[in-house]
């Protein structure tokens, strides 16, 4: 028995969201319906439904008579993304148990970031950083919150891709991630949360300044 179209479309939307989170799709990029359907081995109707879902989530933009494009982040969107990150990540981390399984995922992300830095793979560093923060959200044991944060991560990656050079965006946070992890492993979720609050404030200032510079040039 075949899967319902909506179920298949949801899976396709998840795959496209993953591509956005990994930086494989670029802000402003036009998505060819025909080429994308062939690449993903799905019907165009299924792909259109997936496009509709991601357009509703603000990740894609449909322009009449032109097609579907990857969304380009705005200043207001960046501010809102960081506002939501503070509301979600900080309380989750503060209440987390140091032996939660997601802590091991945080540790793996820190090591992956260091390996990528040693190889000067800045996209890999960015992916590891995304994984670290996704693991923080997983500490909440909430599938709905994890799904919501997956969409936010895709939006955030669009911001980073739009700014270009990933090295200076991600490298300073490898050791900050390590410090947050150590506080949590030591049983001090409150101290870990305080470090994360400082982290997010610094990251937001850096991103907003870079975004303003890009839009002035």
mmCIF file with all atom_site columns, C-alpha atoms in Angstrom:
data_model
loop_
_atom_site.group_PDB
_atom_site.id
_atom_site.type_symbol
_atom_site.label_atom_id
_atom_site.label_alt_id
_atom_site.label_comp_id
_atom_site.label_asym_id
_atom_site.label_entity_id
_atom_site.label_seq_id
_atom_site.pdbx_PDB_ins_code
_atom_site.Cartn_x
_atom_site.Cartn_y
_atom_site.Cartn_z
_atom_site.occupancy
_atom_site.B_iso_or_equiv
_atom_site.pdbx_formal_charge
_atom_site.auth_seq_id
_atom_site.auth_comp_id
_atom_site.auth_asym_id
_atom_site.auth_atom_id
_atom_site.pdbx_PDB_model_num
ATOM 1   C CA . UNK A 1 1   ? 0.000  0.000  0.000   1.00 0.00 ? 1   UNK A CA 1
ATOM 2   C CA . UNK A 1 2   ? 1.451  3.385  -1.022  1.00 0.00 ? 2   UNK A CA 1
ATOM 3   C CA . UNK A 1 3   ? 2.219  6.079  1.540   1.00 0.00 ? 3   UNK A CA 1
ATOM 4   C CA . UNK A 1 4   ? -0.122 9.091  1.647   1.00 0.00 ? 4   UNK A CA 1
ATOM 5   C CA . UNK A 1 5   ? 1.137  12.021 -0.402  1.00 0.00 ? 5   UNK A CA 1
ATOM 6   C CA . UNK A 1 6   ? 1.157  14.288 2.647   1.00 0.00 ? 6   UNK A CA 1
ATOM 7   C CA . UNK A 1 7   ? 3.362  11.839 4.552   1.00 0.00 ? 7   UNK A CA 1
ATOM 8   C CA . UNK A 1 8   ? 5.823  11.595 1.661   1.00 0.00 ? 8   UNK A CA 1
ATOM 9   C CA . UNK A 1 9   ? 5.759  15.360 1.208   1.00 0.00 ? 9   UNK A CA 1
ATOM 10  C CA . UNK A 1 10  ? 6.617  15.796 4.887   1.00 0.00 ? 10  UNK A CA 1
ATOM 11  C CA . UNK A 1 11  ? 9.642  13.545 4.479   1.00 0.00 ? 11  UNK A CA 1
ATOM 12  C CA . UNK A 1 12  ? 10.730 15.478 1.385   1.00 0.00 ? 12  UNK A CA 1
ATOM 13  C CA . UNK A 1 13  ? 10.294 18.739 3.307   1.00 0.00 ? 13  UNK A CA 1
ATOM 14  C CA . UNK A 1 14  ? 12.483 17.311 6.089   1.00 0.00 ? 14  UNK A CA 1
ATOM 15  C CA . UNK A 1 15  ? 15.182 16.395 3.553   1.00 0.00 ? 15  UNK A CA 1
ATOM 16  C CA . UNK A 1 16  ? 15.118 19.892 2.080   1.00 0.00 ? 16  UNK A CA 1
ATOM 17  C CA . UNK A 1 17  ? 15.256 21.375 5.601   1.00 0.00 ? 17  UNK A CA 1
ATOM 18  C CA . UNK A 1 18  ? 18.333 19.233 6.286   1.00 0.00 ? 18  UNK A CA 1
ATOM 19  C CA . UNK A 1 19  ? 19.954 20.554 3.091   1.00 0.00 ? 19  UNK A CA 1
ATOM 20  C CA . UNK A 1 20  ? 19.306 24.084 4.300   1.00 0.00 ? 20  UNK A CA 1
ATOM 21  C CA . UNK A 1 21  ? 20.748 23.330 7.744   1.00 0.00 ? 21  UNK A CA 1
ATOM 22  C CA . UNK A 1 22  ? 23.883 21.827 6.171   1.00 0.00 ? 22  UNK A CA 1
ATOM 23  C CA . UNK A 1 23  ? 24.345 24.857 3.934   1.00 0.00 ? 23  UNK A CA 1
ATOM 24  C CA . UNK A 1 24  ? 23.718 22.909 0.723   1.00 0.00 ? 24  UNK A CA 1
ATOM 25  C CA . UNK A 1 25  ? 21.067 25.363 -0.476  1.00 0.00 ? 25  UNK A CA 1
ATOM 26  C CA . UNK A 1 26  ? 21.872 29.066 -0.655  1.00 0.00 ? 26  UNK A CA 1
ATOM 27  C CA . UNK A 1 27  ? 19.816 32.158 0.163   1.00 0.00 ? 27  UNK A CA 1
ATOM 28  C CA . UNK A 1 28  ? 18.115 33.454 -2.966  1.00 0.00 ? 28  UNK A CA 1
ATOM 29  C CA . UNK A 1 29  ? 18.778 30.231 -4.893  1.00 0.00 ? 29  UNK A CA 1
ATOM 30  C CA . UNK A 1 30  ? 16.016 29.268 -7.315  1.00 0.00 ? 30  UNK A CA 1
ATOM 31  C CA . UNK A 1 31  ? 14.841 25.672 -6.894  1.00 0.00 ? 31  UNK A CA 1
ATOM 32  C CA . UNK A 1 32  ? 13.988 24.017 -10.181 1.00 0.00 ? 32  UNK A CA 1
ATOM 33  C CA . UNK A 1 33  ? 10.873 21.925 -9.659  1.00 0.00 ? 33  UNK A CA 1
ATOM 34  C CA . UNK A 1 34  ? 11.779 19.495 -12.420 1.00 0.00 ? 34  UNK A CA 1
ATOM 35  C CA . UNK A 1 35  ? 15.419 19.049 -11.407 1.00 0.00 ? 35  UNK A CA 1
ATOM 36  C CA . UNK A 1 36  ? 14.632 18.770 -7.694  1.00 0.00 ? 36  UNK A CA 1
ATOM 37  C CA . UNK A 1 37  ? 11.876 16.190 -8.300  1.00 0.00 ? 37  UNK A CA 1
ATOM 38  C CA . UNK A 1 38  ? 14.269 14.060 -10.361 1.00 0.00 ? 38  UNK A CA 1
ATOM 39  C CA . UNK A 1 39  ? 17.052 14.409 -7.790  1.00 0.00 ? 39  UNK A CA 1
ATOM 40  C CA . UNK A 1 40  ? 14.779 13.334 -4.941  1.00 0.00 ? 40  UNK A CA 1
ATOM 41  C CA . UNK A 1 41  ? 12.930 10.703 -6.986  1.00 0.00 ? 41  UNK A CA 1
ATOM 42  C CA . UNK A 1 42  ? 9.477  12.056 -6.176  1.00 0.00 ? 42  UNK A CA 1
ATOM 43  C CA . UNK A 1 43  ? 6.575  13.383 -8.202  1.00 0.00 ? 43  UNK A CA 1
ATOM 44  C CA . UNK A 1 44  ? 6.282  17.078 -8.901  1.00 0.00 ? 44  UNK A CA 1
ATOM 45  C CA . UNK A 1 45  ? 2.997  17.136 -6.987  1.00 0.00 ? 45  UNK A CA 1
ATOM 46  C CA . UNK A 1 46  ? 4.754  15.766 -3.897  1.00 0.00 ? 46  UNK A CA 1
ATOM 47  C CA . UNK A 1 47  ? 7.564  18.277 -4.292  1.00 0.00 ? 47  UNK A CA 1
ATOM 48  C CA . UNK A 1 48  ? 5.084  21.145 -4.645  1.00 0.00 ? 48  UNK A CA 1
ATOM 49  C CA . UNK A 1 49  ? 3.464  20.125 -1.367  1.00 0.00 ? 49  UNK A CA 1
ATOM 50  C CA . UNK A 1 50  ? 6.900  20.025 0.318   1.00 0.00 ? 50  UNK A CA 1
ATOM 51  C CA . UNK A 1 51  ? 7.663  23.468 -1.121  1.00 0.00 ? 51  UNK A CA 1
ATOM 52  C CA . UNK A 1 52  ? 4.348  24.724 0.247   1.00 0.00 ? 52  UNK A CA 1
ATOM 53  C CA . UNK A 1 53  ? 5.241  23.449 3.744   1.00 0.00 ? 53  UNK A CA 1
ATOM 54  C CA . UNK A 1 54  ? 8.638  25.132 3.726   1.00 0.00 ? 54  UNK A CA 1
ATOM 55  C CA . UNK A 1 55  ? 7.161  28.340 2.328   1.00 0.00 ? 55  UNK A CA 1
ATOM 56  C CA . UNK A 1 56  ? 4.727  28.342 5.254   1.00 0.00 ? 56  UNK A CA 1
ATOM 57  C CA . UNK A 1 57  ? 7.725  27.901 7.590   1.00 0.00 ? 57  UNK A CA 1
ATOM 58  C CA . UNK A 1 58  ? 9.485  30.901 6.015   1.00 0.00 ? 58  UNK A CA 1
ATOM 59  C CA . UNK A 1 59  ? 12.361 28.873 4.539   1.00 0.00 ? 59  UNK A CA 1
ATOM 60  C CA . UNK A 1 60  ? 11.266 29.187 0.918   1.00 0.00 ? 60  UNK A CA 1
ATOM 61  C CA . UNK A 1 61  ? 9.577  32.010 -0.998  1.00 0.00 ? 61  UNK A CA 1
ATOM 62  C CA . UNK A 1 62  ? 7.171  31.568 -3.910  1.00 0.00 ? 62  UNK A CA 1
ATOM 63  C CA . UNK A 1 63  ? 7.237  34.336 -6.494  1.00 0.00 ? 63  UNK A CA 1
ATOM 64  C CA . UNK A 1 64  ? 4.433  34.422 -9.060  1.00 0.00 ? 64  UNK A CA 1
ATOM 65  C CA . UNK A 1 65  ? 5.599  33.578 -12.597 1.00 0.00 ? 65  UNK A CA 1
ATOM 66  C CA . UNK A 1 66  ? 9.169  33.103 -11.333 1.00 0.00 ? 66  UNK A CA 1
ATOM 67  C CA . UNK A 1 67  ? 9.141  30.004 -9.166  1.00 0.00 ? 67  UNK A CA 1
ATOM 68  C CA . UNK A 1 68  ? 10.359 28.986 -5.718  1.00 0.00 ? 68  UNK A CA 1
ATOM 69  C CA . UNK A 1 69  ? 13.457 30.471 -4.078  1.00 0.00 ? 69  UNK A CA 1
ATOM 70  C CA . UNK A 1 70  ? 15.374 29.864 -0.868  1.00 0.00 ? 70  UNK A CA 1
ATOM 71  C CA . UNK A 1 71  ? 14.496 32.648 1.556   1.00 0.00 ? 71  UNK A CA 1
ATOM 72  C CA . UNK A 1 72  ? 16.968 35.459 2.207   1.00 0.00 ? 72  UNK A CA 1
ATOM 73  C CA . UNK A 1 73  ? 17.219 36.416 5.897   1.00 0.00 ? 73  UNK A CA 1
ATOM 74  C CA . UNK A 1 74  ? 16.321 39.890 7.124   1.00 0.00 ? 74  UNK A CA 1
ATOM 75  C CA . UNK A 1 75  ? 17.573 41.908 10.093  1.00 0.00 ? 75  UNK A CA 1
ATOM 76  C CA . UNK A 1 76  ? 14.255 41.455 11.911  1.00 0.00 ? 76  UNK A CA 1
ATOM 77  C CA . UNK A 1 77  ? 14.409 37.695 11.326  1.00 0.00 ? 77  UNK A CA 1
ATOM 78  C CA . UNK A 1 78  ? 17.920 37.471 12.811  1.00 0.00 ? 78  UNK A CA 1
ATOM 79  C CA . UNK A 1 79  ? 16.856 39.362 15.939  1.00 0.00 ? 79  UNK A CA 1
ATOM 80  C CA . UNK A 1 80  ? 13.828 37.111 16.337  1.00 0.00 ? 80  UNK A CA 1
ATOM 81  C CA . UNK A 1 81  ? 15.854 33.920 15.820  1.00 0.00 ? 81  UNK A CA 1
ATOM 82  C CA . UNK A 1 82  ? 18.194 34.853 18.656  1.00 0.00 ? 82  UNK A CA 1
ATOM 83  C CA . UNK A 1 83  ? 15.264 35.875 20.853  1.00 0.00 ? 83  UNK A CA 1
ATOM 84  C CA . UNK A 1 84  ? 13.734 32.435 20.360  1.00 0.00 ? 84  UNK A CA 1
ATOM 85  C CA . UNK A 1 85  ? 17.069 30.691 20.914  1.00 0.00 ? 85  UNK A CA 1
ATOM 86  C CA . UNK A 1 86  ? 17.423 32.387 24.292  1.00 0.00 ? 86  UNK A CA 1
ATOM 87  C CA . UNK A 1 87  ? 13.865 31.432 25.251  1.00 0.00 ? 87  UNK A CA 1
ATOM 88  C CA . UNK A 1 88  ? 14.428 27.784 24.287  1.00 0.00 ? 88  UNK A CA 1
ATOM 89  C CA . UNK A 1 89  ? 18.066 26.823 24.854  1.00 0.00 ? 89  UNK A CA 1
ATOM 90  C CA . UNK A 1 90  ? 18.871 28.588 28.138  1.00 0.00 ? 90  UNK A CA 1
ATOM 91  C CA . UNK A 1 91  ? 16.031 27.162 30.303  1.00 0.00 ? 91  UNK A CA 1
ATOM 92  C CA . UNK A 1 92  ? 16.484 23.694 28.778  1.00 0.00 ? 92  UNK A CA 1
ATOM 93  C CA . UNK A 1 93  ? 20.179 23.702 29.609  1.00 0.00 ? 93  UNK A CA 1
ATOM 94  C CA . UNK A 1 94  ? 19.608 25.079 33.104  1.00 0.00 ? 94  UNK A CA 1
ATOM 95  C CA . UNK A 1 95  ? 17.222 22.229 33.960  1.00 0.00 ? 95  UNK A CA 1
ATOM 96  C CA . UNK A 1 96  ? 19.215 19.466 32.237  1.00 0.00 ? 96  UNK A CA 1
ATOM 97  C CA . UNK A 1 97  ? 20.523 16.312 33.925  1.00 0.00 ? 97  UNK A CA 1
ATOM 98  C CA . UNK A 1 98  ? 24.285 15.855 33.431  1.00 0.00 ? 98  UNK A CA 1
ATOM 99  C CA . UNK A 1 99  ? 23.855 12.176 32.453  1.00 0.00 ? 99  UNK A CA 1
ATOM 100 C CA . UNK A 1 100 ? 21.131 12.715 29.868  1.00 0.00 ? 100 UNK A CA 1
ATOM 101 C CA . UNK A 1 101 ? 21.946 10.831 26.614  1.00 0.00 ? 101 UNK A CA 1
ATOM 102 C CA . UNK A 1 102 ? 21.978 14.116 24.675  1.00 0.00 ? 102 UNK A CA 1
ATOM 103 C CA . UNK A 1 103 ? 25.041 15.211 26.685  1.00 0.00 ? 103 UNK A CA 1
ATOM 104 C CA . UNK A 1 104 ? 27.062 12.577 24.826  1.00 0.00 ? 104 UNK A CA 1
ATOM 105 C CA . UNK A 1 105 ? 25.806 14.097 21.554  1.00 0.00 ? 105 UNK A CA 1
ATOM 106 C CA . UNK A 1 106 ? 26.970 17.510 22.751  1.00 0.00 ? 106 UNK A CA 1
ATOM 107 C CA . UNK A 1 107 ? 30.411 16.064 23.503  1.00 0.00 ? 107 UNK A CA 1
ATOM 108 C CA . UNK A 1 108 ? 30.574 14.393 20.080  1.00 0.00 ? 108 UNK A CA 1
ATOM 109 C CA . UNK A 1 109 ? 29.695 17.722 18.432  1.00 0.00 ? 109 UNK A CA 1
ATOM 110 C CA . UNK A 1 110 ? 32.503 19.501 20.323  1.00 0.00 ? 110 UNK A CA 1
ATOM 111 C CA . UNK A 1 111 ? 35.028 16.913 19.136  1.00 0.00 ? 111 UNK A CA 1
ATOM 112 C CA . UNK A 1 112 ? 33.678 17.055 15.579  1.00 0.00 ? 112 UNK A CA 1
ATOM 113 C CA . UNK A 1 113 ? 34.095 20.836 15.632  1.00 0.00 ? 113 UNK A CA 1
ATOM 114 C CA . UNK A 1 114 ? 37.706 20.524 16.772  1.00 0.00 ? 114 UNK A CA 1
ATOM 115 C CA . UNK A 1 115 ? 38.508 17.950 14.078  1.00 0.00 ? 115 UNK A CA 1
ATOM 116 C CA . UNK A 1 116 ? 36.960 20.164 11.410  1.00 0.00 ? 116 UNK A CA 1
ATOM 117 C CA . UNK A 1 117 ? 38.918 23.177 12.689  1.00 0.00 ? 117 UNK A CA 1
ATOM 118 C CA . UNK A 1 118 ? 42.180 21.209 12.455  1.00 0.00 ? 118 UNK A CA 1
ATOM 119 C CA . UNK A 1 119 ? 41.298 20.390 8.832   1.00 0.00 ? 119 UNK A CA 1
ATOM 120 C CA . UNK A 1 120 ? 40.262 24.020 8.191   1.00 0.00 ? 120 UNK A CA 1
ATOM 121 C CA . UNK A 1 121 ? 36.843 22.707 7.220   1.00 0.00 ? 121 UNK A CA 1
ATOM 122 C CA . UNK A 1 122 ? 34.794 25.704 8.349   1.00 0.00 ? 122 UNK A CA 1
ATOM 123 C CA . UNK A 1 123 ? 31.562 24.368 6.948   1.00 0.00 ? 123 UNK A CA 1
ATOM 124 C CA . UNK A 1 124 ? 32.168 21.252 9.040   1.00 0.00 ? 124 UNK A CA 1
ATOM 125 C CA . UNK A 1 125 ? 32.770 23.465 12.078  1.00 0.00 ? 125 UNK A CA 1
ATOM 126 C CA . UNK A 1 126 ? 29.431 25.156 11.401  1.00 0.00 ? 126 UNK A CA 1
ATOM 127 C CA . UNK A 1 127 ? 27.655 21.806 11.076  1.00 0.00 ? 127 UNK A CA 1
ATOM 128 C CA . UNK A 1 128 ? 29.167 20.627 14.368  1.00 0.00 ? 128 UNK A CA 1
ATOM 129 C CA . UNK A 1 129 ? 28.027 23.832 16.035  1.00 0.00 ? 129 UNK A CA 1
ATOM 130 C CA . UNK A 1 130 ? 24.495 23.273 14.750  1.00 0.00 ? 130 UNK A CA 1
ATOM 131 C CA . UNK A 1 131 ? 24.603 19.717 16.115  1.00 0.00 ? 131 UNK A CA 1
ATOM 132 C CA . UNK A 1 132 ? 25.752 20.973 19.523  1.00 0.00 ? 132 UNK A CA 1
ATOM 133 C CA . UNK A 1 133 ? 22.822 23.336 19.898  1.00 0.00 ? 133 UNK A CA 1
ATOM 134 C CA . UNK A 1 134 ? 20.347 20.786 18.536  1.00 0.00 ? 134 UNK A CA 1
ATOM 135 C CA . UNK A 1 135 ? 21.606 18.407 21.249  1.00 0.00 ? 135 UNK A CA 1
ATOM 136 C CA . UNK A 1 136 ? 20.947 21.078 23.888  1.00 0.00 ? 136 UNK A CA 1
ATOM 137 C CA . UNK A 1 137 ? 17.325 21.211 22.757  1.00 0.00 ? 137 UNK A CA 1
ATOM 138 C CA . UNK A 1 138 ? 17.162 17.388 22.828  1.00 0.00 ? 138 UNK A CA 1
ATOM 139 C CA . UNK A 1 139 ? 17.838 17.613 26.574  1.00 0.00 ? 139 UNK A CA 1
ATOM 140 C CA . UNK A 1 140 ? 14.182 18.628 26.929  1.00 0.00 ? 140 UNK A CA 1
ATOM 141 C CA . UNK A 1 141 ? 12.925 15.232 25.682  1.00 0.00 ? 141 UNK A CA 1
ATOM 142 C CA . UNK A 1 142 ? 10.284 17.031 23.616  1.00 0.00 ? 142 UNK A CA 1
ATOM 143 C CA . UNK A 1 143 ? 9.803  15.812 20.019  1.00 0.00 ? 143 UNK A CA 1
ATOM 144 C CA . UNK A 1 144 ? 7.736  18.920 19.250  1.00 0.00 ? 144 UNK A CA 1
ATOM 145 C CA . UNK A 1 145 ? 10.433 21.248 20.517  1.00 0.00 ? 145 UNK A CA 1
ATOM 146 C CA . UNK A 1 146 ? 13.094 19.323 18.592  1.00 0.00 ? 146 UNK A CA 1
ATOM 147 C CA . UNK A 1 147 ? 11.056 19.598 15.383  1.00 0.00 ? 147 UNK A CA 1
ATOM 148 C CA . UNK A 1 148 ? 10.485 23.310 15.959  1.00 0.00 ? 148 UNK A CA 1
ATOM 149 C CA . UNK A 1 149 ? 14.191 23.889 16.568  1.00 0.00 ? 149 UNK A CA 1
ATOM 150 C CA . UNK A 1 150 ? 15.049 22.013 13.369  1.00 0.00 ? 150 UNK A CA 1
ATOM 151 C CA . UNK A 1 151 ? 13.247 24.696 11.411  1.00 0.00 ? 151 UNK A CA 1
ATOM 152 C CA . UNK A 1 152 ? 14.971 27.440 13.403  1.00 0.00 ? 152 UNK A CA 1
ATOM 153 C CA . UNK A 1 153 ? 18.372 25.841 12.693  1.00 0.00 ? 153 UNK A CA 1
ATOM 154 C CA . UNK A 1 154 ? 17.650 25.926 8.969   1.00 0.00 ? 154 UNK A CA 1
ATOM 155 C CA . UNK A 1 155 ? 16.818 29.639 9.200   1.00 0.00 ? 155 UNK A CA 1
ATOM 156 C CA . UNK A 1 156 ? 19.976 30.277 11.188  1.00 0.00 ? 156 UNK A CA 1
ATOM 157 C CA . UNK A 1 157 ? 22.140 28.465 8.642   1.00 0.00 ? 157 UNK A CA 1
ATOM 158 C CA . UNK A 1 158 ? 20.685 30.690 5.909   1.00 0.00 ? 158 UNK A CA 1
ATOM 159 C CA . UNK A 1 159 ? 21.919 33.648 7.951   1.00 0.00 ? 159 UNK A CA 1
ATOM 160 C CA . UNK A 1 160 ? 25.426 32.200 8.211   1.00 0.00 ? 160 UNK A CA 1
ATOM 161 C CA . UNK A 1 161 ? 25.552 31.298 4.518   1.00 0.00 ? 161 UNK A CA 1
ATOM 162 C CA . UNK A 1 162 ? 24.396 34.790 3.556   1.00 0.00 ? 162 UNK A CA 1
ATOM 163 C CA . UNK A 1 163 ? 27.327 36.247 5.524   1.00 0.00 ? 163 UNK A CA 1
ATOM 164 C CA . UNK A 1 164 ? 29.876 34.198 3.609   1.00 0.00 ? 164 UNK A CA 1
ATOM 165 C CA . UNK A 1 165 ? 33.078 33.371 5.513   1.00 0.00 ? 165 UNK A CA 1
ATOM 166 C CA . UNK A 1 166 ? 32.340 30.699 8.108   1.00 0.00 ? 166 UNK A CA 1
ATOM 167 C CA . UNK A 1 167 ? 35.730 30.690 9.860   1.00 0.00 ? 167 UNK A CA 1
ATOM 168 C CA . UNK A 1 168 ? 35.285 33.817 11.968  1.00 0.00 ? 168 UNK A CA 1
ATOM 169 C CA . UNK A 1 169 ? 31.594 33.054 12.505  1.00 0.00 ? 169 UNK A CA 1
ATOM 170 C CA . UNK A 1 170 ? 32.113 29.638 14.075  1.00 0.00 ? 170 UNK A CA 1
ATOM 171 C CA . UNK A 1 171 ? 35.686 29.175 15.290  1.00 0.00 ? 171 UNK A CA 1
ATOM 172 C CA . UNK A 1 172 ? 35.404 31.283 18.495  1.00 0.00 ? 172 UNK A CA 1
ATOM 173 C CA . UNK A 1 173 ? 32.520 29.128 19.707  1.00 0.00 ? 173 UNK A CA 1
ATOM 174 C CA . UNK A 1 174 ? 34.235 25.726 19.606  1.00 0.00 ? 174 UNK A CA 1
ATOM 175 C CA . UNK A 1 175 ? 35.879 26.230 22.987  1.00 0.00 ? 175 UNK A CA 1
ATOM 176 C CA . UNK A 1 176 ? 32.844 28.104 24.316  1.00 0.00 ? 176 UNK A CA 1
ATOM 177 C CA . UNK A 1 177 ? 30.801 24.994 23.513  1.00 0.00 ? 177 UNK A CA 1
ATOM 178 C CA . UNK A 1 178 ? 33.408 22.933 25.360  1.00 0.00 ? 178 UNK A CA 1
ATOM 179 C CA . UNK A 1 179 ? 33.154 25.176 28.436  1.00 0.00 ? 179 UNK A CA 1
ATOM 180 C CA . UNK A 1 180 ? 29.345 24.925 28.435  1.00 0.00 ? 180 UNK A CA 1
ATOM 181 C CA . UNK A 1 181 ? 29.587 21.139 28.152  1.00 0.00 ? 181 UNK A CA 1
ATOM 182 C CA . UNK A 1 182 ? 32.057 20.883 31.040  1.00 0.00 ? 182 UNK A CA 1
ATOM 183 C CA . UNK A 1 183 ? 29.822 22.912 33.370  1.00 0.00 ? 183 UNK A CA 1
ATOM 184 C CA . UNK A 1 184 ? 26.889 20.662 32.536  1.00 0.00 ? 184 UNK A CA 1
ATOM 185 C CA . UNK A 1 185 ? 28.918 17.472 32.984  1.00 0.00 ? 185 UNK A CA 1
ATOM 186 C CA . UNK A 1 186 ? 30.070 18.788 36.368  1.00 0.00 ? 186 UNK A CA 1
ATOM 187 C CA . UNK A 1 187 ? 26.437 19.078 37.419  1.00 0.00 ? 187 UNK A CA 1
ATOM 188 C CA . UNK A 1 188 ? 26.107 22.847 37.175  1.00 0.00 ? 188 UNK A CA 1
ATOM 189 C CA . UNK A 1 189 ? 23.371 23.428 34.644  1.00 0.00 ? 189 UNK A CA 1
ATOM 190 C CA . UNK A 1 190 ? 22.880 26.963 35.987  1.00 0.00 ? 190 UNK A CA 1
ATOM 191 C CA . UNK A 1 191 ? 26.508 27.913 35.241  1.00 0.00 ? 191 UNK A CA 1
ATOM 192 C CA . UNK A 1 192 ? 26.256 26.257 31.832  1.00 0.00 ? 192 UNK A CA 1
ATOM 193 C CA . UNK A 1 193 ? 23.128 28.299 31.123  1.00 0.00 ? 193 UNK A CA 1
ATOM 194 C CA . UNK A 1 194 ? 24.897 31.521 32.168  1.00 0.00 ? 194 UNK A CA 1
ATOM 195 C CA . UNK A 1 195 ? 27.749 30.753 29.760  1.00 0.00 ? 195 UNK A CA 1
ATOM 196 C CA . UNK A 1 196 ? 25.246 30.028 26.997  1.00 0.00 ? 196 UNK A CA 1
ATOM 197 C CA . UNK A 1 197 ? 23.510 33.354 27.611  1.00 0.00 ? 197 UNK A CA 1
ATOM 198 C CA . UNK A 1 198 ? 26.857 35.143 27.169  1.00 0.00 ? 198 UNK A CA 1
ATOM 199 C CA . UNK A 1 199 ? 27.571 33.020 24.093  1.00 0.00 ? 199 UNK A CA 1
ATOM 200 C CA . UNK A 1 200 ? 24.275 33.876 22.419  1.00 0.00 ? 200 UNK A CA 1
ATOM 201 C CA . UNK A 1 201 ? 24.652 37.595 23.155  1.00 0.00 ? 201 UNK A CA 1
ATOM 202 C CA . UNK A 1 202 ? 28.155 37.611 21.636  1.00 0.00 ? 202 UNK A CA 1
ATOM 203 C CA . UNK A 1 203 ? 27.046 35.584 18.618  1.00 0.00 ? 203 UNK A CA 1
ATOM 204 C CA . UNK A 1 204 ? 24.052 37.862 17.999  1.00 0.00 ? 204 UNK A CA 1
ATOM 205 C CA . UNK A 1 205 ? 26.200 41.005 18.129  1.00 0.00 ? 205 UNK A CA 1
ATOM 206 C CA . UNK A 1 206 ? 28.712 39.477 15.699  1.00 0.00 ? 206 UNK A CA 1
ATOM 207 C CA . UNK A 1 207 ? 26.058 38.325 13.255  1.00 0.00 ? 207 UNK A CA 1
ATOM 208 C CA . UNK A 1 208 ? 24.095 41.579 13.324  1.00 0.00 ? 208 UNK A CA 1
ATOM 209 C CA . UNK A 1 209 ? 27.262 43.641 12.753  1.00 0.00 ? 209 UNK A CA 1
ATOM 210 C CA . UNK A 1 210 ? 28.302 41.411 9.860   1.00 0.00 ? 210 UNK A CA 1
ATOM 211 C CA . UNK A 1 211 ? 24.825 41.538 8.370   1.00 0.00 ? 211 UNK A CA 1
ATOM 212 C CA . UNK A 1 212 ? 24.772 45.338 8.541   1.00 0.00 ? 212 UNK A CA 1
ATOM 213 C CA . UNK A 1 213 ? 28.201 45.508 6.881   1.00 0.00 ? 213 UNK A CA 1
ATOM 214 C CA . UNK A 1 214 ? 27.059 43.184 4.082   1.00 0.00 ? 214 UNK A CA 1
ATOM 215 C CA . UNK A 1 215 ? 23.997 45.299 3.392   1.00 0.00 ? 215 UNK A CA 1
ATOM 216 C CA . UNK A 1 216 ? 26.005 48.551 3.318   1.00 0.00 ? 216 UNK A CA 1
ATOM 217 C CA . UNK A 1 217 ? 28.504 47.211 0.791   1.00 0.00 ? 217 UNK A CA 1
#
